[in-house]
Tab-separated table of C-alpha atoms in Angstrom:
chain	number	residue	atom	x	y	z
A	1	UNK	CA	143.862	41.861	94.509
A	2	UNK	CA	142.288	44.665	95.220
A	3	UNK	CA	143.452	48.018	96.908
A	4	UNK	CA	141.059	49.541	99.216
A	5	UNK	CA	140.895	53.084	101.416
A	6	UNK	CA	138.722	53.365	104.302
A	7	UNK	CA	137.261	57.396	104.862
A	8	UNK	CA	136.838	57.562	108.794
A	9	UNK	CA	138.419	55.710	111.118
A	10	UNK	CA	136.719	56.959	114.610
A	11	UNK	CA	134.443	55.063	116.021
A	12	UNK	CA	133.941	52.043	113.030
A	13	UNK	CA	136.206	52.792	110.494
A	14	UNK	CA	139.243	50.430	112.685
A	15	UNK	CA	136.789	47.836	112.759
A	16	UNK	CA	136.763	47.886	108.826
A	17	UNK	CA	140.421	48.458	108.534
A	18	UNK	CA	140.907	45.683	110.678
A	19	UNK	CA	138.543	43.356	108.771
A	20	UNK	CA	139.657	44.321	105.402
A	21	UNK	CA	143.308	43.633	106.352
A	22	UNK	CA	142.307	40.136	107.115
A	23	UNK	CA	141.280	39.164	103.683
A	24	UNK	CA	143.490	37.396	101.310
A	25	UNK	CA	142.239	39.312	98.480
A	26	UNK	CA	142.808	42.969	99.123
A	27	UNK	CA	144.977	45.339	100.720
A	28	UNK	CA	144.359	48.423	103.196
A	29	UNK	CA	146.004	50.895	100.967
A	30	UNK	CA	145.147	54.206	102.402
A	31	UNK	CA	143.039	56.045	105.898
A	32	UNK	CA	141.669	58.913	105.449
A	33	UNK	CA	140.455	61.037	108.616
A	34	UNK	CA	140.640	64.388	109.939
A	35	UNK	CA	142.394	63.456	113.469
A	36	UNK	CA	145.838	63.304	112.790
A	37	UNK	CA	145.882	61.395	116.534
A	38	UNK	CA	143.713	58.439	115.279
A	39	UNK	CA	145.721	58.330	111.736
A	40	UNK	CA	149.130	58.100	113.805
A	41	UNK	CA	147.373	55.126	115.839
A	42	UNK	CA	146.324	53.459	112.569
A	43	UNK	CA	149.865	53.880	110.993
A	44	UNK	CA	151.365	52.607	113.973
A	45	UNK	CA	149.160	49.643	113.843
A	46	UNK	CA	149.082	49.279	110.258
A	47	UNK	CA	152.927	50.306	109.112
A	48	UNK	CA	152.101	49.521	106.032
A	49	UNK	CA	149.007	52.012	105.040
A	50	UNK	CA	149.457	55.536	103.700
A	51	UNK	CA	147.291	58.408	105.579
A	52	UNK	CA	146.008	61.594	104.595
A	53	UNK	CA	143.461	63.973	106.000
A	54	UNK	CA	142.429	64.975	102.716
A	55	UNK	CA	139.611	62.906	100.750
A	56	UNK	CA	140.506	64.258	97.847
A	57	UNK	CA	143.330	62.029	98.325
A	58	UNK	CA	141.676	58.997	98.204
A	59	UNK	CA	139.490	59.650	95.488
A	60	UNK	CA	142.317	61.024	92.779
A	61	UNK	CA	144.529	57.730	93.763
A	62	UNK	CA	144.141	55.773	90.484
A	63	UNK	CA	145.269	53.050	92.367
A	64	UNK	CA	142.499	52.614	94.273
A	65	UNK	CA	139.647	50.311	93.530
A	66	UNK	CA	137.224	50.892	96.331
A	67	UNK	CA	136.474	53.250	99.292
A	68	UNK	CA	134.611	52.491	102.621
A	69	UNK	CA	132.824	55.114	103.880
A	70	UNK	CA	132.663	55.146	107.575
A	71	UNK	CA	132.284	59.210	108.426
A	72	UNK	CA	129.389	60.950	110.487
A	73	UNK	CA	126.249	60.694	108.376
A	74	UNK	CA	126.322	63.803	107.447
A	75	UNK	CA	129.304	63.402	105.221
A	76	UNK	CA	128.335	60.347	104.064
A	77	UNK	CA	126.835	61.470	100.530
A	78	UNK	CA	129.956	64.195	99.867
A	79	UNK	CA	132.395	61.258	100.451
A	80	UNK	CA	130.733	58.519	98.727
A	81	UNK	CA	129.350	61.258	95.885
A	82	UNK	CA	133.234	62.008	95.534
A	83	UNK	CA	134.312	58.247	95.507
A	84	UNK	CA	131.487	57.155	92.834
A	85	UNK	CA	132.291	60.218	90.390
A	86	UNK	CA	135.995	58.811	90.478
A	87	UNK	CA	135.065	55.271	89.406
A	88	UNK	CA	135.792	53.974	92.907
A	89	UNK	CA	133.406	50.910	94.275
A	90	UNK	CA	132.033	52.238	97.080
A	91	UNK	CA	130.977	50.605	100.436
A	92	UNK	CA	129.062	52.923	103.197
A	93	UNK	CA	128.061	52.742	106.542
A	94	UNK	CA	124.417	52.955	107.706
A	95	UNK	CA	122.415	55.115	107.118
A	96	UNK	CA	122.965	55.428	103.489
A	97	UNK	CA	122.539	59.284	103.703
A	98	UNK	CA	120.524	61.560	105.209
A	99	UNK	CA	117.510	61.945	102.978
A	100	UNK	CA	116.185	59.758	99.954
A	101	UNK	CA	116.879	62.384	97.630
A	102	UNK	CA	120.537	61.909	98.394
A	103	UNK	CA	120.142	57.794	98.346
A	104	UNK	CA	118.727	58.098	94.690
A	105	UNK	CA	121.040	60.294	93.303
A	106	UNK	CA	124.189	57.918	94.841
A	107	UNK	CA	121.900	54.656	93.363
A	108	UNK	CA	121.695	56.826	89.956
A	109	UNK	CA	125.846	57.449	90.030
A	110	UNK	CA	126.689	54.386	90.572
A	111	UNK	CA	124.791	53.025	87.852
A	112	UNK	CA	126.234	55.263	85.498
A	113	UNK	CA	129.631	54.654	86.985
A	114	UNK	CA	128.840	51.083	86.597
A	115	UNK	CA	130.568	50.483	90.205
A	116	UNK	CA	129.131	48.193	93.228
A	117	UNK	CA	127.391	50.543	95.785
A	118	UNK	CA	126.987	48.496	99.197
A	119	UNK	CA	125.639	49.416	102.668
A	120	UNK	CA	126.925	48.313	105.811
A	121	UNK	CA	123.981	46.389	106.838
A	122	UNK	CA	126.115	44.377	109.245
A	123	UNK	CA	123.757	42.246	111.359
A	124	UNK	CA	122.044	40.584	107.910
A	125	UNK	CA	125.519	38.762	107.690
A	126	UNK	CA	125.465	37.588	110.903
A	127	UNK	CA	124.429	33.863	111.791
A	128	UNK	CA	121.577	34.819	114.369
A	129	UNK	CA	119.657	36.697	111.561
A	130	UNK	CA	120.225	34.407	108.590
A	131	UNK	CA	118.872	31.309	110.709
A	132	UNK	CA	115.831	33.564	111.444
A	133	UNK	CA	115.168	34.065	108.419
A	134	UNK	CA	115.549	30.435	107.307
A	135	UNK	CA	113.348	29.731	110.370
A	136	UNK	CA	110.435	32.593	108.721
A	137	UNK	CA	111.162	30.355	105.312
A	138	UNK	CA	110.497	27.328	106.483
A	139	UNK	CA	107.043	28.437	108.382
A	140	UNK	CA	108.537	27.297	111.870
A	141	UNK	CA	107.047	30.114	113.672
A	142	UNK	CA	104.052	30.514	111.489
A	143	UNK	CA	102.645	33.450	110.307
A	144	UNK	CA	104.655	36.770	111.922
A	145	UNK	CA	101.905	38.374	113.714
A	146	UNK	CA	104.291	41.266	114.980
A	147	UNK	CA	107.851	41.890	115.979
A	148	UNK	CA	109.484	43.830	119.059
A	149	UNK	CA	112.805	44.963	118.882
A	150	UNK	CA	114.558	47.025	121.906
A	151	UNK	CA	118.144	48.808	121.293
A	152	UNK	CA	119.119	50.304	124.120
A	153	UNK	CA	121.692	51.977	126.155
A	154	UNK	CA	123.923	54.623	127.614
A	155	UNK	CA	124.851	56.917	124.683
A	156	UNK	CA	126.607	57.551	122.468
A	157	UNK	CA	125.045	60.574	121.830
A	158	UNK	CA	125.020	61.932	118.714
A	159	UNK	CA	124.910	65.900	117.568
A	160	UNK	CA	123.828	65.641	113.775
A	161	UNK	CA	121.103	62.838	113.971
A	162	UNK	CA	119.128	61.734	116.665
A	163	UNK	CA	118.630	58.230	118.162
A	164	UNK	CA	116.246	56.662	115.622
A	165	UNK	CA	119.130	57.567	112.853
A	166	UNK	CA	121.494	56.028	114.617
A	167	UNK	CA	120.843	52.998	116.252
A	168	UNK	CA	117.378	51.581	114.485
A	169	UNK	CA	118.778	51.262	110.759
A	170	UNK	CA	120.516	47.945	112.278
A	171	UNK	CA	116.675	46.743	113.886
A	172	UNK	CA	115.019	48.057	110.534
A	173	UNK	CA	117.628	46.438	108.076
A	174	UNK	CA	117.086	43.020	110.154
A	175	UNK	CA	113.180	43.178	109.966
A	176	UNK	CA	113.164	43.433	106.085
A	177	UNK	CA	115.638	41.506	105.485
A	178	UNK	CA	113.676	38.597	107.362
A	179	UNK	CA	110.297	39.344	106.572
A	180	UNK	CA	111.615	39.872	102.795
A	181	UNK	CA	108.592	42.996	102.573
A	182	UNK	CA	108.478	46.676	103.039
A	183	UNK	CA	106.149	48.543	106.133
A	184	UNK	CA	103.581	50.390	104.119
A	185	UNK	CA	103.354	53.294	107.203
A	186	UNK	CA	105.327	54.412	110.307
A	187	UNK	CA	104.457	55.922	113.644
A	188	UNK	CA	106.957	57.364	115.810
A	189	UNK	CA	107.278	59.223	118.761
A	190	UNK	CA	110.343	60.427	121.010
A	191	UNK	CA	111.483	62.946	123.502
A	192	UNK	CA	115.289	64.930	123.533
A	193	UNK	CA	116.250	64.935	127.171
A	194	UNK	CA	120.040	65.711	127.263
A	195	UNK	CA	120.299	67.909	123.463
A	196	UNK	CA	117.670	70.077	122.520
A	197	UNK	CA	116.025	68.890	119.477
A	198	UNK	CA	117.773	65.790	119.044
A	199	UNK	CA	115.591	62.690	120.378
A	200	UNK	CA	117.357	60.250	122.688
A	201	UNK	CA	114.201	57.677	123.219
A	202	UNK	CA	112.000	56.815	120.377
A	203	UNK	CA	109.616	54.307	119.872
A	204	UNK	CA	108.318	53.581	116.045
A	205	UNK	CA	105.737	51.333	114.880
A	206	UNK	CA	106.375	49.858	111.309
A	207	UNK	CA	102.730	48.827	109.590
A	208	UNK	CA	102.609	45.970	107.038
A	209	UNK	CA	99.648	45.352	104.239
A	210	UNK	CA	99.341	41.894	105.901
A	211	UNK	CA	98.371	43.485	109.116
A	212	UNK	CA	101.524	42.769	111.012
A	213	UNK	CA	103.411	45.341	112.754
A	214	UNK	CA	107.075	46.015	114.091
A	215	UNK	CA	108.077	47.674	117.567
A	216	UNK	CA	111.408	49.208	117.405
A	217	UNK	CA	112.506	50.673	120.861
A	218	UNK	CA	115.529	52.762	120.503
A	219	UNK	CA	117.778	54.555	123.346
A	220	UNK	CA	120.914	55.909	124.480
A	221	UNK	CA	119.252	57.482	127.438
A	222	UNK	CA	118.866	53.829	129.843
A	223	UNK	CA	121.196	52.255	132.528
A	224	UNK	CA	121.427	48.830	130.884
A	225	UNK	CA	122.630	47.819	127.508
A	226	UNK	CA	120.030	46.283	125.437
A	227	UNK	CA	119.989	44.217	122.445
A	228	UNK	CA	116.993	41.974	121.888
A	229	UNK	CA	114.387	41.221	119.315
A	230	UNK	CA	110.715	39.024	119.852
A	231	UNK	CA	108.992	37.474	116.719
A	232	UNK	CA	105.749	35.983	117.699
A	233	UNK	CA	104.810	33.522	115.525
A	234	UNK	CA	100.967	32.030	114.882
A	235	UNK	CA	102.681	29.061	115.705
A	236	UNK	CA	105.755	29.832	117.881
A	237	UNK	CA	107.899	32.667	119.237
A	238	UNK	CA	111.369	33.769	118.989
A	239	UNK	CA	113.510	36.158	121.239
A	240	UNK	CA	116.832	36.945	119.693
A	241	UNK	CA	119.461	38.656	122.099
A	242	UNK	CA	122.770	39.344	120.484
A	243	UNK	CA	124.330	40.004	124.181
A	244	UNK	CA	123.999	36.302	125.008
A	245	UNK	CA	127.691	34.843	124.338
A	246	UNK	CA	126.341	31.470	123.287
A	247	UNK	CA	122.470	30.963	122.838
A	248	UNK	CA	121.113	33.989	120.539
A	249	UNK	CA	118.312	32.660	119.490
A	250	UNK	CA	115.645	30.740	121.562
A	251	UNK	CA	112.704	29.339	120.449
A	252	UNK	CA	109.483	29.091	122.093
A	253	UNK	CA	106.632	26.610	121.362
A	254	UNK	CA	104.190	28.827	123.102
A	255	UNK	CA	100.990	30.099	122.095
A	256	UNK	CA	97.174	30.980	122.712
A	257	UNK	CA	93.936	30.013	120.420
A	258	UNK	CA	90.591	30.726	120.222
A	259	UNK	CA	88.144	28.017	120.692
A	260	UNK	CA	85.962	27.420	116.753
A	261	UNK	CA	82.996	26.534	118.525
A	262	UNK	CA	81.332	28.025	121.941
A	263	UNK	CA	77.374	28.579	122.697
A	264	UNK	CA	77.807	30.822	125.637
A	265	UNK	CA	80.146	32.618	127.518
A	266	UNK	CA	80.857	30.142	130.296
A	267	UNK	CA	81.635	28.155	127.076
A	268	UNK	CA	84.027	30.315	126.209
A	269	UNK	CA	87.791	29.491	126.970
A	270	UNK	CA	91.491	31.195	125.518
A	271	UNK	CA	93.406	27.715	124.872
A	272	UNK	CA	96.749	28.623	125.639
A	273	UNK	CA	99.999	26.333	124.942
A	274	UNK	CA	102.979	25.946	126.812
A	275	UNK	CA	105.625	23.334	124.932
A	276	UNK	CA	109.704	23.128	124.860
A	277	UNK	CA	112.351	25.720	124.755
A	278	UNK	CA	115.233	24.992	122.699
A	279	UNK	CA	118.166	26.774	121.286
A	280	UNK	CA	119.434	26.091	117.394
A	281	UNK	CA	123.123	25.723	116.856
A	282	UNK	CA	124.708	28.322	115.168
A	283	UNK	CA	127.732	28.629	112.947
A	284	UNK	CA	130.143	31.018	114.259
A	285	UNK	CA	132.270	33.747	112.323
A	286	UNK	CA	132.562	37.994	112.563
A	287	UNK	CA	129.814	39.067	110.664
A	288	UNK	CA	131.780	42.213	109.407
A	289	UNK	CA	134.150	40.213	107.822
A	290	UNK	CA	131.664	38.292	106.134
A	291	UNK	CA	130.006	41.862	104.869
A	292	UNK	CA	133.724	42.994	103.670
A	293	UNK	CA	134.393	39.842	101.822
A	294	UNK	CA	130.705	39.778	100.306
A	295	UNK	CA	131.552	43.507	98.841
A	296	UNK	CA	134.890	42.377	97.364
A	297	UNK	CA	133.175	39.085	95.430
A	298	UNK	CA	130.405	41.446	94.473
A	299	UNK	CA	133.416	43.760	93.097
A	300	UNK	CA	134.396	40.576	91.028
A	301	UNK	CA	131.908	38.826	89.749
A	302	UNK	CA	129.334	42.288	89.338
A	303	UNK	CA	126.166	40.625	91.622
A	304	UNK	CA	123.985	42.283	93.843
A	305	UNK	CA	124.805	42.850	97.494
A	306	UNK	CA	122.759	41.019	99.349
A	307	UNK	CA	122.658	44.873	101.149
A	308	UNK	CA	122.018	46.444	98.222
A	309	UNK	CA	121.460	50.654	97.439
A	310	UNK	CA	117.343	49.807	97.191
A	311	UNK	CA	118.039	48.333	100.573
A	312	UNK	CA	119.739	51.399	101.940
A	313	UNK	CA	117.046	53.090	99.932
A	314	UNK	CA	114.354	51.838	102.066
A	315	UNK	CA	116.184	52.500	105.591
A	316	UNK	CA	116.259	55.923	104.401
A	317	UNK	CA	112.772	56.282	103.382
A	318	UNK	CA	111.051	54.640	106.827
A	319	UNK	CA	113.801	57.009	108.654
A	320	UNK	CA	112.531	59.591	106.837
A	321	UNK	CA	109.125	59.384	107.284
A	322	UNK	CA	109.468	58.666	111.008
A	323	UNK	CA	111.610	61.838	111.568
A	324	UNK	CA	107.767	63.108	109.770
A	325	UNK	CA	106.078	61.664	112.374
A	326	UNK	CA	107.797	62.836	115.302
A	327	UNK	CA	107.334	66.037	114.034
A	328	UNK	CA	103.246	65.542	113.837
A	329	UNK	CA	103.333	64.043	117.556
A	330	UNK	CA	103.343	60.427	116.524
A	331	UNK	CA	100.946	60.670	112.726
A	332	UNK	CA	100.910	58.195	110.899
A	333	UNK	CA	102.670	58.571	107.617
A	334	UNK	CA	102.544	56.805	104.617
A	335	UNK	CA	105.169	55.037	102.924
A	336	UNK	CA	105.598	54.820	99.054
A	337	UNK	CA	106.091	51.200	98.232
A	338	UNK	CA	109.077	49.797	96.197
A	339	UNK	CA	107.187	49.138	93.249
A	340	UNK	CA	107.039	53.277	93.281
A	341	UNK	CA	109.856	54.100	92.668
A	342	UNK	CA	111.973	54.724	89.645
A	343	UNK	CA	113.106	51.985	87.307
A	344	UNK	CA	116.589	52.801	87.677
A	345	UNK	CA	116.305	52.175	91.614
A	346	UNK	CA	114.889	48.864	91.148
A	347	UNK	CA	118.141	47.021	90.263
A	348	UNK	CA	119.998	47.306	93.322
A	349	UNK	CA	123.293	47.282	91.791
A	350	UNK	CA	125.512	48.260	88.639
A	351	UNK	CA	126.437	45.376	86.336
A	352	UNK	CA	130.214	45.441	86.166
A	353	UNK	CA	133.024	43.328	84.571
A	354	UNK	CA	135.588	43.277	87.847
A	355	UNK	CA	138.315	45.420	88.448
């Protein structure tokens, strides 16, 4: 059994108390947050927790075994810094942190702690995505010629990161997760309507070495909310919308070829192809409690998170370099790949024994 805190408990953090408190095999021992109004709502939801608005708190409690971290971004390398230097295994919300620098050093602590460092990658552990990615596997769709994701709606606006931070880390995450390889350049551009200097619209382009590309179309600034992904396939297509209650995933058996042969240009026809629609059954269950239980059996049994710190890593970096880009007016930057890095941020994860 093991006793966990959650730091944060605005916006998220409930949804992780709530989660963790479902799970046979650990205990919500202790909130931690700043608002002594939302603490006195999770008390009186949760008798049993202890609260504090003091992280120190959380960290110096030798009974606790692991923190989620579920703060504004900008705290999130002070409070998960503080909850790796106390031996704690240490879960935290996307992004990682706010710069790779930060994301290495919390990768380096935690292998010297020798704790489990997880990110809250949440839609990887959802059905939808994992039967894409099966889908990829298996060839169904062919060869991924590009992708198109669109993340949209009316705010909530941030005042420490802007749009791209906030809401494409979940669009990002998805795409390598699927594609199971790293963009190799990024171009992004965006416009701050409502705050000065913090972008409410972007639009980035992710470049592969295969030639393939990624869309990602993020908002808070638009009427309608907006959650929808296209894979086009050299064989079929895909359009994933997480707002449908039922059918998420649909699956087109469309396409267009070129004719091999032609002698002239009257010769010369597109051959396009129109086949069935379908929808694939999927399994149903919360993906964040599937995340949470994930980080507790990594906690036991030492393995890597499937969302691991090189994964949260590599959010960070294309974030980074995009934030680049908008600053150049859309440049292309380049991205360093994996292979690039450090040996220490190659293993994902700490090998531990279990608490």
């Amino acid at each position: 059994m093991y006793n966990i805190a959650v730091i944060g408990c605005g916006y998220w953090g409930p949804n992780l108390i709530r989660n963790f408190s479902a799970l046979s095999d650990c205990t919500v021992k202790m909130v931690c947050d700043l608002d002594e109004t939302r603490l006195t709502h999770m008390k009186r939801l949760y008798p049993g927790i202890e609260t504090t608005c003091e992280s120190e708190h959380v960290t110096r409690n030798g009974d606790i075994d692991a923190v989620a971290v579920a703060t504004p971004v900008r705290l999130h390398f002070e409070m998960a810094r503080k909850s790796l230097l106390a031996g704690k295994h240490t879960f935290i919300e996307k992004p990682m942190a706010s710069s790779v620098a930060e994301c290495r050093e919390l990768t380096a602590l935690a292998r010297q702690q020798q704790v489990t460092l997880m990110l809250g990658h949440t839609f990887i552990y959802s059905p939808p995505v994992r039967r894409i990615r099966e889908l990829v596997d298996a060839g169904e769709l062919g060869e991924i010629q590009y992708i198109r994701s669109r993340r949209l709606n009316l705010g909530l606006f941030q005042t420490d990161i802007n749009v791209a931070w906030d809401l494409a880390p979940h669009d990002i995450s998805i795409i390598l997760y699927i594609l199971g390889a790293s963009p190799v350049s990024v171009n992004c551009q965006g416009k701050a309507h409502i705050h000065p200097e913090i972008e409410d619209v972007t639009n980035m382009t992710l470049n592969f070495n295969n030639g393939g590309l990624a869309i990602i179309q993020s908002s808070w600034l638009d009427p309608n909310k907006v959650r929808e992904m296209t894979f086009v396939g050299s064989k079929k297509m895909l359009v994933y919308n997480d707002l449908e209650p039922i059918e998420k995933i649909k699956i087109y058996d469309k396409g267009v070829k070129i004719p091999p042969h032609y002698d002239t240009f009257a010769e010369f026809h597109y051959s396009y192809h129109y086949g069935d629609m379908y929808s694939p059954w999927l399994k149903q269950y919360e993906p964040l409690k599937e995340e949470c239980q994930h980080f507790l059996d990594c906690i036991r049994t030492g393995e890597k998170p499937e969302s691991c710190a090189l994964e949260g890593l590599r959010v960070v970096q294309i974030l980074e370099a995009a934030s680049e880009s908008l600053k150049k007016g859309g440049a292309r930057v380049e991205i360093d790949p994996p292979d690039q890095m450090p040996e220490a941020f190659n293993s994902c994860f700490a090998e531990t024994e279990g608490s």
